[in-house]
Each structure stands twice: as structure tokens, then as C-alpha cells.
């Protein structure tokens, strides 16, 4: 078994790691702005959407259903079970569904980005690009950043729709709520601006999860163990960052309305 | 103020010149005050046991590893004085064959070889593919161009990596352990291919290797690195005739006539058996 390093060096290593991660973000943004290869970018964006949407759909569908069960259970004693749709519409579309959609993209596509880049690093394919006189950031990170920034808002909107469908389905089929009233209540609290905000959140969260996943991939240690660790760290860090950013965005956007 | 231009490379200038180069990783000095000049148009092998600093030296040449002290000149350019754009331009004049080949696993064999032609030289796709096919033919892989790298044997992957390294007609080709992991017969075939290719193109080849048999078979010049210090450098004959005890201790591990006779089979691995869990 490997011995754990002493606390002070571990702290120093953690600070160096976080500094390296923070320094990577502007480089990733620059690589994205420098115009990544178009075909690679289009294919990766399509891949991110196609592979993430099923996960996002299932996760947000069930979440919408669960929120409805809880909301109906809380409101029923006061005779307002049908009003559950309003609570789910508000809280789900504004907060829960975008966050879960971004988290699902981080788990599905962020992990893929990290593991692909980590494998390329471990097998020295990134060094091969450098020795050819090519910039791995522009060639590898740029297209993945664009894919995450464009694909995540799509997934967020799909997540909102799936969450509403999940709420409607359980409300009508299991809780016996009126079909028309439930649907109207779901939409009564949601305005077009909420969906725009969701999409904007998707752009920001997509950039973050793309940058975190790419950085962890390119900072991977050697061998299969390095690839595994990088993938694991990418998912954990992306989930934490996406949750924190989601709260910060909500506070900035909706906090004024409180 | 007059603009200073970098001096034009001189034809007689060495392909690679290291001057007082040192490198430390933490407290450990892996390269100690190395000075050497590698001639153009020849095959030079940098020999040494594992951990002697050979890969670090190659890292200096590609600009991937920065020395703590000293100067590295490659093809007439001071590698670490170049701006990023200049370094990328210098790298385009080099080719490299990595120890594990570093082939792009998501691309077919022909696309791997065409990659630098498309992405670096910006050649049209049909021209790049036809040149890649010609290169694959030259390295003896004419019929395997549609396969993926992981469908090839180790020796075949080396040949693909060689074809890719030669695609941009580089002035300098670097080889990181070109026969590592290959059986003696395949090693001999790769050595013969390197010799034949260099003879045909006249390009400067630099190979780092711990394989004495391979170095004897391909090299015009040999350098011996032990514990980060350059113990010998010169023509193969001069280094092979060296009486320096450190040189003899390394070279005498293989029988006389190495490079002409097939290599002895490798001993079984003798790892400590510790498994990190």
C-alpha cells in the first residue's frame, strides 16, 4: 500500500493543483476563441448532445416525478394537491432541472472528455502533437469546450421538458390529479425568461464542466491509474463547481426578486 | 533601433549541440553538465541504462523538457530562447518516433500518417492520403493502411510511427527506444529499416536506446550516458574501443560482435514483486 504524504506537503500540493486548475481556464477560453477545427467541433458537439440527452432525460424525468410526489404530499392536507404543479414548475425549471441536467452532462460527457484526454496524455499522443508543431489546446481542448458550451444548454432545455413530463406523468397516473389542471399549474409559474435563464446557465455550467474535465484529463498521471484518477477527479470537481455556480447564478438572477 | 535577426543556420553546424546542460527533478540531478555535438546526416545513438537521463536529453531537443542550466541548439536554433511560435516552427522540422509509438488510436493507419500532412503542412486530403500510402509502402506496410493501430503488432506499429515521423520530410528524426518491447528478430528488422531509410534520405537520426545490439547495428556515432553524465561520445568504433571502466562495464554486457549476431534472449524479469494496492 502507498504511504500517505504528510499534511503540509499535501496542502502545498492541493494549492499548486488548484492554482494550476485556475490558470488553465483562461488558456482553455483562449483555445476556444482561437477557432478550433470545425469538423471535429461539430462532431464532438453532436456526440455530447446525443450521448448526454438520454441520461439527462431519465434523471430529470424521475426528479420531476419525485418533486411532484413530495409537493403533493405536503399540500394535500391543505386540500391543494393539484397545486403541486406550481411548486414543481417554479423550483424545477428554475433550479433543479438545469442543475441535474448539467450534473448529468458532467457525469456522462465530462468523464468522457477527461478520460479521452488522459489516455492521450498517458500514451504520449499529446506530446506527439506538440512535437509535430501543433497546439494540443487548440486541437483537443477547443472543440471539447465548444461542444460543452453549445451542448449543455440544449441538455438543460431537454432536462426542463423531461422534468415537467415526469411531474405530469406521476401527477396524473399515480396521484390521480386532474390532467388539465396539473398541466396548467406546471406552466403557470414558468415564463419564457426562465427558459432563457436556464439556457444561459447551461452555457456557463457547460464552460465550467468542459474546462474542468479537459484540465483534469491533460494533468493526468501516467498509466491506467492516472487515467482513472483523472476521470474520477474531473467528475467530482465538475459536480462541485457546477452546484456552486448554479447557486451563485440563481442568487444573482433571482435573489433580487426575493 | 536596428532589428536583430537570428543567424542563419550554418551547414556545418551540428544538428544538435548541448552545452553545459543540467537538469534536476526536485533534489535529484538527472543530467549533469552534458556537452556534446551531434553531427548532421548521420545516425547517432545515445546509449545508457534505464534512468541514466536519455529521455530527458531527448526532451531538451524537442523543447518538452527545459534544462536548469546550459544551452540547447537544434538545427541552428537556440531552443529555449525561441518564442512559442518559433518553437512550433522548429518542431515542424523534426519528426519523432515515441517509445510506445504514440499513434492516434482513433485514426486508421493511413490517417495517422496523413495527419501531419493535413494538419501541419495543410496539404489537400487526396494528396496527403497518396503520400501517406507511399510512405507506408516504403516501410513495408502497403496492405495494412485501413487497420487501426491496435490491430497491428508492435513491429508494425513502429513502422507506422516511422512513416508518420517521416511524413513532413524532417531534417532531424528522433527515436525514443526504437526497439523497446520487440523480439530480437523484429528488432533487427527495425534496425535494418532505420539504416536503409537514413541511407536513402540522408536525414539526421538520433536514437536513444539501452539496446547495445541495436546501437551497434545502426549507429555511426555513439554517446554513452551513465547516471546523467556523458561518459563517452564519438564514432561507434572509438566508443567500442574505449578503455574507460564505466564504458566497458556497460558495453561488455553483450558478447563481442554484437550487432552482427542475433541478440541473446532477454533474462526473465526480476521485479521486487511489490504490488501497490
Coordinates of C-alpha atoms in Angstrom, one line a residue:
Chain A
X1 CA 0.0 0.0 0.0
X2 CA 1.2 3.5 -0.7
X3 CA 2.1 5.7 2.3
X4 CA 0.1 8.9 2.6
X5 CA 2.2 12.1 2.3
X6 CA 2.5 14.4 5.4
X7 CA -0.3 17.1 5.8
X8 CA 1.9 20.1 4.9
X9 CA 3.1 18.7 1.5
X10 CA -0.4 17.6 0.8
X11 CA -1.7 21.1 1.4
X12 CA 1.0 22.6 -0.7
X13 CA 0.2 20.1 -3.5
X14 CA -3.5 20.9 -3.2
X15 CA -2.8 24.6 -3.5
X16 CA -0.5 24.1 -6.5
X17 CA -3.2 21.9 -8.1
X18 CA -5.9 24.5 -7.6
X19 CA -3.6 27.2 -8.9
X20 CA -2.9 25.1 -12.0
X21 CA -6.6 24.5 -12.5
X22 CA -7.4 28.2 -12.2
X23 CA -4.6 29.1 -14.6
X24 CA -6.0 26.6 -17.1
X25 CA -9.3 28.3 -17.5
X26 CA -8.1 31.4 -19.4
X27 CA -6.0 29.1 -21.6
X28 CA -9.0 27.0 -22.4
X29 CA -11.0 30.0 -23.2
X30 CA -8.3 31.3 -25.5
X31 CA -8.0 27.9 -27.2
X32 CA -11.8 28.1 -27.8
X33 CA -11.6 31.6 -29.2
X34 CA -8.7 30.8 -31.5
X35 CA -11.0 28.8 -33.7
X36 CA -10.9 25.0 -33.1
X37 CA -11.2 22.7 -36.2
X38 CA -14.7 22.9 -37.4
X39 CA -15.4 19.3 -38.4
X40 CA -14.0 18.0 -35.1
X41 CA -16.0 20.6 -33.2
X42 CA -19.3 19.7 -34.9
X43 CA -18.9 16.0 -34.4
X44 CA -18.0 16.4 -30.8
X45 CA -20.9 18.7 -30.1
X46 CA -23.2 16.2 -31.8
X47 CA -21.7 13.4 -29.8
X48 CA -22.1 15.2 -26.5
X49 CA -25.8 16.0 -27.1
X50 CA -26.6 12.5 -28.5
X51 CA -24.9 10.7 -25.6
X52 CA -25.9 13.0 -22.8
X53 CA -29.6 13.6 -23.7
X54 CA -30.8 10.1 -22.7
X55 CA -29.1 10.4 -19.3
X56 CA -30.4 13.9 -18.8
X57 CA -33.9 12.8 -19.8
X58 CA -34.1 9.9 -17.5
X59 CA -32.6 11.7 -14.5
X60 CA -34.8 14.9 -14.8
X61 CA -37.9 12.9 -15.6
X62 CA -37.6 10.9 -12.4
X63 CA -36.7 14.1 -10.5
X64 CA -39.7 15.9 -11.7
X65 CA -41.8 12.9 -10.6
X66 CA -40.2 12.8 -7.2
X67 CA -40.7 16.6 -6.6
X68 CA -44.4 16.2 -7.5
X69 CA -44.9 13.3 -5.1
X70 CA -43.3 15.4 -2.3
X71 CA -45.1 18.6 -3.2
X72 CA -48.5 16.8 -3.4
X73 CA -47.9 15.1 -0.1
X74 CA -47.1 18.4 1.6
X75 CA -50.0 20.3 0.0
X76 CA -52.7 17.6 0.2
X77 CA -53.5 18.1 3.9
X78 CA -54.5 21.7 3.0
X79 CA -56.5 20.5 0.0
X80 CA -54.1 21.8 -2.5
X81 CA -52.6 18.6 -4.1
X82 CA -53.2 19.9 -7.6
X83 CA -51.1 23.0 -6.8
X84 CA -48.1 20.7 -6.7
X85 CA -47.6 21.6 -10.3
X86 CA -46.9 25.2 -9.5
X87 CA -44.1 24.3 -7.0
X88 CA -42.5 21.9 -9.4
X89 CA -42.8 24.4 -12.3
X90 CA -41.0 27.1 -10.2
X91 CA -38.4 25.1 -8.4
X92 CA -37.8 22.5 -11.0
X93 CA -37.4 24.6 -14.1
X94 CA -35.6 27.4 -12.4
X95 CA -33.2 25.3 -10.2
X96 CA -33.4 21.6 -10.0
X97 CA -33.7 20.5 -13.7
X98 CA -30.9 22.8 -15.0
X99 CA -28.6 21.6 -12.2
X100 CA -29.4 17.9 -12.7
X101 CA -29.0 18.3 -16.4
X102 CA -25.6 19.9 -16.1
X103 CA -24.6 17.3 -13.5
X104 CA -25.7 14.5 -15.9
X105 CA -23.6 16.1 -18.7
X106 CA -20.6 16.3 -16.3
X107 CA -21.0 12.6 -15.4
X108 CA -21.5 11.4 -19.0
X109 CA -19.6 13.7 -21.3
X110 CA -17.3 15.4 -18.8
X111 CA -16.0 12.0 -17.7
X112 CA -15.5 11.1 -21.4
X113 CA -13.6 14.3 -22.1
X114 CA -11.3 13.7 -19.1
X115 CA -10.7 10.0 -19.9
X116 CA -10.0 10.7 -23.6
X117 CA -7.5 13.4 -22.9
X118 CA -6.0 11.5 -20.0
X119 CA -5.5 8.5 -22.3
X120 CA -3.9 10.7 -24.9
X121 CA -1.6 12.1 -22.3
X122 CA -0.7 8.7 -20.8
X123 CA 0.1 7.3 -24.3
X124 CA 2.0 10.5 -25.2
X125 CA -0.3 11.3 -28.1
X126 CA -0.4 14.9 -26.8
X127 CA 3.4 15.0 -26.9
X128 CA 3.2 13.7 -30.4
X129 CA 1.0 16.7 -31.4
X130 CA 3.5 19.1 -29.7
X131 CA 6.5 17.6 -31.5
X132 CA 4.6 18.0 -34.8
X133 CA 4.4 21.7 -34.0
X134 CA 0.7 21.6 -33.2
X135 CA -1.1 23.1 -30.2
X136 CA -3.0 20.4 -28.3
X137 CA -5.1 23.0 -26.6
X138 CA -6.4 24.3 -29.9
X139 CA -6.8 20.9 -31.4
X140 CA -8.1 18.9 -28.5
X141 CA -9.5 21.3 -25.8
X142 CA -11.0 23.9 -28.1
X143 CA -13.5 21.5 -29.8
X144 CA -14.5 19.9 -26.5
X145 CA -15.0 23.3 -24.9
X146 CA -17.3 24.4 -27.8
X147 CA -19.1 21.1 -27.5
X148 CA -19.7 21.6 -23.8
X149 CA -20.7 25.3 -24.2
X150 CA -23.2 24.6 -27.0
X151 CA -24.4 21.1 -25.9
X152 CA -25.1 21.8 -22.2
X153 CA -27.8 24.4 -22.8
X154 CA -29.6 22.0 -25.2
X155 CA -29.4 19.4 -22.4
X156 CA -30.7 21.9 -19.9
X157 CA -33.8 22.6 -22.0
X158 CA -34.3 18.9 -22.6
X159 CA -34.0 18.4 -18.8
X160 CA -36.6 21.1 -18.1
X161 CA -39.0 19.5 -20.6
X162 CA -38.4 16.0 -19.2
X163 CA -38.8 17.1 -15.6
X164 CA -42.2 18.7 -16.5
X165 CA -43.2 15.5 -18.3
X166 CA -42.2 13.4 -15.2
X167 CA -44.2 15.7 -13.0
X168 CA -47.3 15.5 -15.2
X169 CA -47.0 11.7 -15.6
X170 CA -46.9 10.9 -11.9
X171 CA -49.4 13.6 -11.0
X172 CA -52.0 12.2 -13.4
X173 CA -51.3 8.4 -13.3
X174 CA -50.3 7.8 -9.7
X175 CA -51.7 10.7 -7.7
X176 CA -54.9 11.0 -9.7
X177 CA -54.7 14.8 -10.2
X178 CA -56.7 16.4 -12.9
X179 CA -54.7 16.2 -16.2
X180 CA -55.6 19.7 -17.4
X181 CA -55.2 21.4 -14.0
X182 CA -51.9 19.8 -13.4
X183 CA -50.5 20.9 -16.8
X184 CA -51.8 24.4 -16.4
X185 CA -50.3 24.6 -12.9
X186 CA -47.0 23.3 -14.1
X187 CA -46.8 26.1 -16.7
X188 CA -48.4 28.8 -14.6
X189 CA -45.2 29.7 -12.8
X190 CA -42.9 29.4 -15.7
X191 CA -42.2 32.2 -18.1
X192 CA -40.1 32.3 -21.2
X193 CA -37.4 34.2 -19.3
X194 CA -37.0 31.2 -17.0
X195 CA -36.1 29.0 -20.0
X196 CA -33.7 31.7 -21.3
X197 CA -32.1 31.9 -17.9
X198 CA -31.8 28.1 -17.9
X199 CA -30.1 28.2 -21.3
X200 CA -27.7 30.9 -20.1
X201 CA -27.0 28.8 -17.0
X202 CA -26.3 25.9 -19.4
X203 CA -23.7 28.0 -21.2
X204 CA -21.9 28.9 -18.0
X205 CA -22.1 25.5 -16.5
X206 CA -21.0 23.9 -19.8
X207 CA -17.9 26.1 -20.0
X208 CA -17.1 25.1 -16.4
X209 CA -17.5 21.4 -16.7
X210 CA -15.7 21.4 -20.1
X211 CA -12.7 23.3 -18.7
X212 CA -12.5 21.2 -15.5
X213 CA -12.8 17.9 -17.5
X214 CA -10.2 19.0 -20.0
X215 CA -7.8 20.2 -17.4
X216 CA -8.0 17.1 -15.3
X217 CA -7.5 15.0 -18.4
X218 CA -4.4 16.9 -19.5
X219 CA -3.0 16.9 -16.0
X220 CA -3.4 13.1 -15.6
X221 CA -0.6 11.0 -14.2
X222 CA 0.9 8.1 -16.1
X223 CA -0.7 4.8 -16.9
X224 CA -4.2 3.4 -16.4
X225 CA -4.2 4.5 -12.8
X226 CA -3.6 8.1 -13.9
X227 CA -6.5 7.9 -16.4
X228 CA -8.8 6.5 -13.7
X229 CA -7.9 9.2 -11.2
X230 CA -8.2 12.0 -13.7
X231 CA -11.6 10.8 -14.7
X232 CA -12.8 10.5 -11.1
X233 CA -11.4 13.9 -10.1
X234 CA -13.0 15.5 -13.2
X235 CA -16.5 14.3 -12.3
X236 CA -16.2 15.2 -8.6
X237 CA -14.8 18.7 -9.3
X238 CA -17.2 19.4 -12.1
X239 CA -20.2 18.4 -9.9
X240 CA -19.0 20.6 -7.0
X241 CA -18.2 23.5 -9.3
X242 CA -21.5 23.2 -11.2
X243 CA -23.5 23.1 -8.0
X244 CA -21.7 26.2 -6.5
X245 CA -22.0 28.1 -9.8
X246 CA -25.7 27.2 -10.1
X247 CA -26.4 28.7 -6.6
X248 CA -24.3 31.8 -7.5
X249 CA -26.2 32.3 -10.7
X250 CA -29.6 31.8 -9.1
X251 CA -28.7 34.3 -6.3
X252 CA -27.5 36.8 -8.8
X253 CA -30.6 36.4 -11.1
X254 CA -33.5 35.6 -8.8
X255 CA -32.1 36.9 -5.5
X256 CA -33.2 40.4 -6.4
X257 CA -36.8 39.2 -6.7
X258 CA -36.9 37.8 -3.2
Chain B
X1 CA 16.8 50.7 -33.4
X2 CA 18.0 48.1 -35.8
X3 CA 16.2 44.7 -35.6
X4 CA 18.5 41.8 -34.7
X5 CA 17.9 38.7 -36.8
X6 CA 18.8 35.2 -35.7
X7 CA 21.9 34.0 -37.5
X8 CA 21.2 31.7 -40.4
X9 CA 22.0 28.0 -39.7
X10 CA 25.4 27.1 -40.9
X11 CA 25.6 23.9 -43.0
X12 CA 28.5 22.5 -40.8
X13 CA 26.8 23.4 -37.6
X14 CA 25.8 20.2 -35.6
X15 CA 22.3 19.1 -35.9
X16 CA 22.1 19.2 -32.1
X17 CA 24.5 21.0 -29.8
X18 CA 24.2 20.8 -26.0
X19 CA 26.4 23.0 -23.9
X20 CA 26.8 22.6 -20.1
X21 CA 23.3 21.3 -19.8
X22 CA 22.0 20.3 -16.3
X23 CA 18.6 19.1 -15.2
X24 CA 17.2 18.5 -11.7
X25 CA 13.9 17.0 -10.7
X26 CA 13.5 18.0 -7.1
X27 CA 16.7 17.1 -5.3
X28 CA 17.7 14.6 -7.9
X29 CA 20.1 15.7 -10.6
X30 CA 19.3 13.6 -13.7
X31 CA 21.6 15.4 -16.2
X32 CA 24.9 16.7 -15.0
X33 CA 26.8 19.2 -17.2
X34 CA 26.4 17.5 -20.5
X35 CA 28.1 19.0 -23.6
X36 CA 28.0 17.3 -27.0
X37 CA 27.6 18.0 -30.7
X38 CA 25.6 15.6 -32.8
X39 CA 26.6 15.7 -36.5
X40 CA 24.2 16.2 -39.3
X41 CA 23.4 13.4 -41.8
X42 CA 24.3 10.5 -39.6
X43 CA 22.7 8.1 -37.2
X44 CA 23.7 8.9 -33.6
X45 CA 22.8 6.5 -30.8
X46 CA 22.7 7.8 -27.2
X47 CA 23.2 4.7 -25.1
X48 CA 22.7 4.2 -21.4
X49 CA 21.0 2.1 -18.8
X50 CA 17.4 2.9 -17.7
X51 CA 17.3 6.0 -15.6
X52 CA 20.5 7.4 -17.0
X53 CA 18.8 10.6 -18.3
X54 CA 18.5 9.6 -22.0
X55 CA 14.8 10.5 -22.3
X56 CA 15.4 13.8 -20.6
X57 CA 18.1 14.6 -23.2
X58 CA 15.6 13.9 -25.9
X59 CA 13.1 16.2 -24.1
X60 CA 15.6 19.0 -24.3
X61 CA 15.9 18.6 -28.1
X62 CA 12.1 18.7 -28.6
X63 CA 11.7 21.5 -26.1
X64 CA 9.3 19.5 -24.0
X65 CA 11.8 19.5 -21.0
X66 CA 13.6 22.7 -20.0
X67 CA 17.1 22.4 -18.5
X68 CA 18.0 24.2 -15.3
X69 CA 21.2 25.3 -16.9
X70 CA 23.0 25.3 -20.2
X71 CA 22.1 25.8 -23.9
X72 CA 20.4 23.6 -26.3
X73 CA 20.8 24.3 -30.0
X74 CA 18.8 22.3 -32.5
X75 CA 19.2 22.8 -36.3
X76 CA 20.9 26.1 -35.6
X77 CA 18.2 27.4 -33.2
X78 CA 18.5 28.1 -29.5
X79 CA 15.5 26.0 -28.4
X80 CA 14.7 27.7 -25.2
X81 CA 15.3 31.3 -26.4
X82 CA 12.7 30.8 -29.1
X83 CA 9.2 32.3 -28.7
X84 CA 6.3 29.7 -28.7
X85 CA 5.6 30.3 -32.4
X86 CA 9.3 29.8 -33.2
X87 CA 9.5 26.6 -31.2
X88 CA 6.4 25.2 -33.0
X89 CA 8.1 26.1 -36.3
X90 CA 11.3 24.4 -35.2
X91 CA 9.4 21.3 -34.2
X92 CA 7.9 21.1 -37.7
X93 CA 11.4 20.5 -39.0
X94 CA 11.7 17.4 -36.7
X95 CA 10.0 14.0 -36.7
X96 CA 9.8 11.7 -33.6
X97 CA 9.1 8.1 -33.0
X98 CA 8.0 7.6 -29.4
X99 CA 8.8 4.6 -27.3
X100 CA 5.1 3.5 -27.3
X101 CA 4.6 4.9 -30.8
X102 CA 2.0 7.5 -29.6
X103 CA -0.2 6.6 -32.6
X104 CA -3.6 8.2 -32.6
X105 CA -5.8 5.2 -31.7
X106 CA -9.0 6.7 -33.1
X107 CA -7.5 7.0 -36.6
X108 CA -6.6 4.3 -39.1
X109 CA -3.0 3.6 -40.1
X110 CA -3.1 5.7 -43.2
X111 CA -4.9 8.6 -41.4
X112 CA -2.2 8.5 -38.7
X113 CA 0.5 9.0 -41.4
X114 CA -1.6 11.6 -43.3
X115 CA -2.3 13.6 -40.1
X116 CA 0.8 15.8 -40.1
X117 CA 0.4 16.4 -43.8
X118 CA -3.2 17.5 -43.4
X119 CA -2.9 19.4 -40.1
X120 CA 0.7 20.8 -40.3
X121 CA 1.5 21.0 -44.0
X122 CA -2.1 21.8 -44.9
X123 CA -1.9 19.5 -48.0
X124 CA -5.2 18.6 -49.8
X125 CA -6.7 15.4 -48.5
X126 CA -6.2 13.3 -51.7
X127 CA -2.5 14.4 -51.9
X128 CA -1.9 13.7 -48.2
X129 CA -3.5 10.2 -48.5
X130 CA -1.5 9.3 -51.6
X131 CA 1.7 10.4 -49.9
X132 CA 0.8 8.5 -46.7
X133 CA 0.2 5.4 -48.8
X134 CA 3.6 5.8 -50.5
X135 CA 5.3 6.1 -47.1
X136 CA 3.5 3.1 -45.8
X137 CA 4.7 1.2 -48.8
X138 CA 8.3 2.3 -48.1
X139 CA 8.2 1.0 -44.5
X140 CA 6.7 -2.3 -45.7
X141 CA 3.1 -1.9 -44.6
X142 CA 1.4 -1.5 -48.0
X143 CA -1.6 -3.6 -47.4
X144 CA -2.5 -2.6 -43.8
X145 CA -3.4 1.0 -44.3
X146 CA -7.1 0.6 -43.3
X147 CA -6.4 -1.1 -40.0
X148 CA -6.4 0.6 -36.6
X149 CA -3.1 0.8 -34.7
X150 CA -4.3 -1.6 -32.0
X151 CA -4.8 -4.2 -34.8
X152 CA -1.1 -4.2 -35.6
X153 CA 1.8 -6.0 -34.0
X154 CA 4.5 -4.0 -32.1
X155 CA 6.9 -4.0 -35.0
X156 CA 4.1 -2.9 -37.4
X157 CA 3.2 -0.1 -35.1
X158 CA 6.9 1.0 -35.1
X159 CA 6.8 1.1 -38.9
X160 CA 3.6 3.2 -38.9
X161 CA 5.2 5.6 -36.4
X162 CA 8.3 5.8 -38.6
X163 CA 6.2 6.6 -41.6
X164 CA 4.4 9.3 -39.7
X165 CA 7.7 10.7 -38.4
X166 CA 9.0 11.0 -42.0
X167 CA 5.8 12.4 -43.4
X168 CA 6.9 16.1 -43.3
X169 CA 10.4 15.3 -44.7
X170 CA 12.1 16.4 -41.5
X171 CA 15.7 17.4 -41.2
X172 CA 16.0 15.6 -37.9
X173 CA 14.3 12.4 -36.7
X174 CA 14.3 11.4 -33.0
X175 CA 13.8 7.8 -31.9
X176 CA 12.9 7.0 -28.3
X177 CA 13.9 3.4 -27.7
X178 CA 13.0 2.3 -31.2
X179 CA 13.4 -1.4 -30.5
X180 CA 11.9 -1.5 -27.0
X181 CA 9.5 -4.3 -26.4
X182 CA 10.3 -6.1 -29.7
X183 CA 11.6 -9.6 -30.1
X184 CA 15.2 -9.9 -31.4
X185 CA 14.1 -10.7 -35.0
X186 CA 11.7 -7.8 -35.2
X187 CA 14.3 -5.5 -33.6
X188 CA 16.8 -6.5 -36.2
X189 CA 14.2 -5.8 -38.9
X190 CA 13.5 -2.3 -37.5
X191 CA 17.3 -1.6 -37.2
X192 CA 17.7 -2.6 -40.9
X193 CA 14.7 -0.4 -41.8
X194 CA 16.2 2.6 -40.0
X195 CA 19.6 2.1 -41.6
X196 CA 18.1 1.7 -45.0
X197 CA 15.8 4.8 -44.6
X198 CA 18.6 7.0 -43.3
X199 CA 20.9 5.9 -46.1
X200 CA 18.2 6.7 -48.7
X201 CA 17.2 10.1 -47.2
X202 CA 20.5 11.3 -45.6
X203 CA 18.5 12.8 -42.7
X204 CA 20.0 13.1 -39.2
X205 CA 18.7 10.3 -37.0
X206 CA 19.2 10.4 -33.2
X207 CA 18.1 7.3 -31.3
X208 CA 18.2 6.9 -27.5
X209 CA 18.3 3.3 -26.5
X210 CA 19.6 0.9 -23.9
X211 CA 19.9 -1.8 -26.6
X212 CA 23.6 -2.2 -27.3
X213 CA 22.9 -4.6 -30.1
X214 CA 20.6 -2.2 -31.8
X215 CA 23.1 0.7 -31.3
X216 CA 25.9 -1.3 -32.8
X217 CA 23.7 -2.2 -35.8
X218 CA 22.6 1.3 -36.7
X219 CA 24.8 4.0 -35.3
X220 CA 27.6 5.9 -36.9
X221 CA 28.2 7.8 -33.7
X222 CA 27.6 6.7 -30.2
X223 CA 27.2 8.6 -26.9
X224 CA 27.2 6.8 -23.5
X225 CA 25.3 8.3 -20.7
X226 CA 25.7 6.9 -17.2
X227 CA 24.0 8.5 -14.1
X228 CA 23.3 11.7 -16.0
X229 CA 26.9 12.1 -17.1
X230 CA 28.2 11.7 -20.7
X231 CA 31.0 9.1 -20.3
X232 CA 31.9 8.8 -24.0
X233 CA 31.0 10.3 -27.3
X234 CA 32.5 9.6 -30.7
X235 CA 32.4 7.2 -33.7
X236 CA 31.0 3.8 -32.9
X237 CA 34.4 2.3 -33.4
X238 CA 36.1 4.7 -31.0
X239 CA 33.5 4.2 -28.3
X240 CA 33.5 0.4 -28.7
X241 CA 37.3 0.5 -28.3
X242 CA 37.2 2.7 -25.2
X243 CA 39.1 1.5 -22.1
X244 CA 37.1 3.7 -19.7
X245 CA 35.9 1.3 -17.0
X246 CA 32.4 2.8 -16.9
X247 CA 32.1 2.4 -20.7
X248 CA 33.4 -1.2 -20.5
X249 CA 31.1 -2.0 -17.7
X250 CA 28.1 -1.1 -19.9
X251 CA 29.3 -2.4 -23.2
X252 CA 30.8 -5.7 -22.0
X253 CA 27.4 -6.9 -21.0
X254 CA 26.9 -8.2 -24.6
X255 CA 29.2 -10.6 -26.4
X256 CA 31.8 -9.3 -28.9
X257 CA 30.4 -8.9 -32.4
X258 CA 27.1 -7.5 -31.1
X259 CA 25.1 -6.1 -34.0
X260 CA 26.3 -8.8 -36.3
X261 CA 25.0 -11.8 -34.4
X262 CA 21.4 -12.2 -33.1
X263 CA 21.0 -10.9 -29.6
X264 CA 20.9 -13.3 -26.6
X265 CA 17.4 -13.8 -25.2
X266 CA 16.5 -11.3 -22.5
X267 CA 16.6 -12.6 -18.9
X268 CA 13.3 -13.1 -17.1
X269 CA 12.0 -10.0 -15.3
X270 CA 13.3 -9.7 -11.8
X271 CA 11.0 -7.1 -10.2
X272 CA 10.6 -6.8 -6.5
X273 CA 7.1 -8.3 -6.7
X274 CA 5.7 -5.4 -4.6
X275 CA 2.2 -4.6 -5.8
X276 CA 0.9 -1.2 -4.9
X277 CA -2.8 -1.5 -3.9

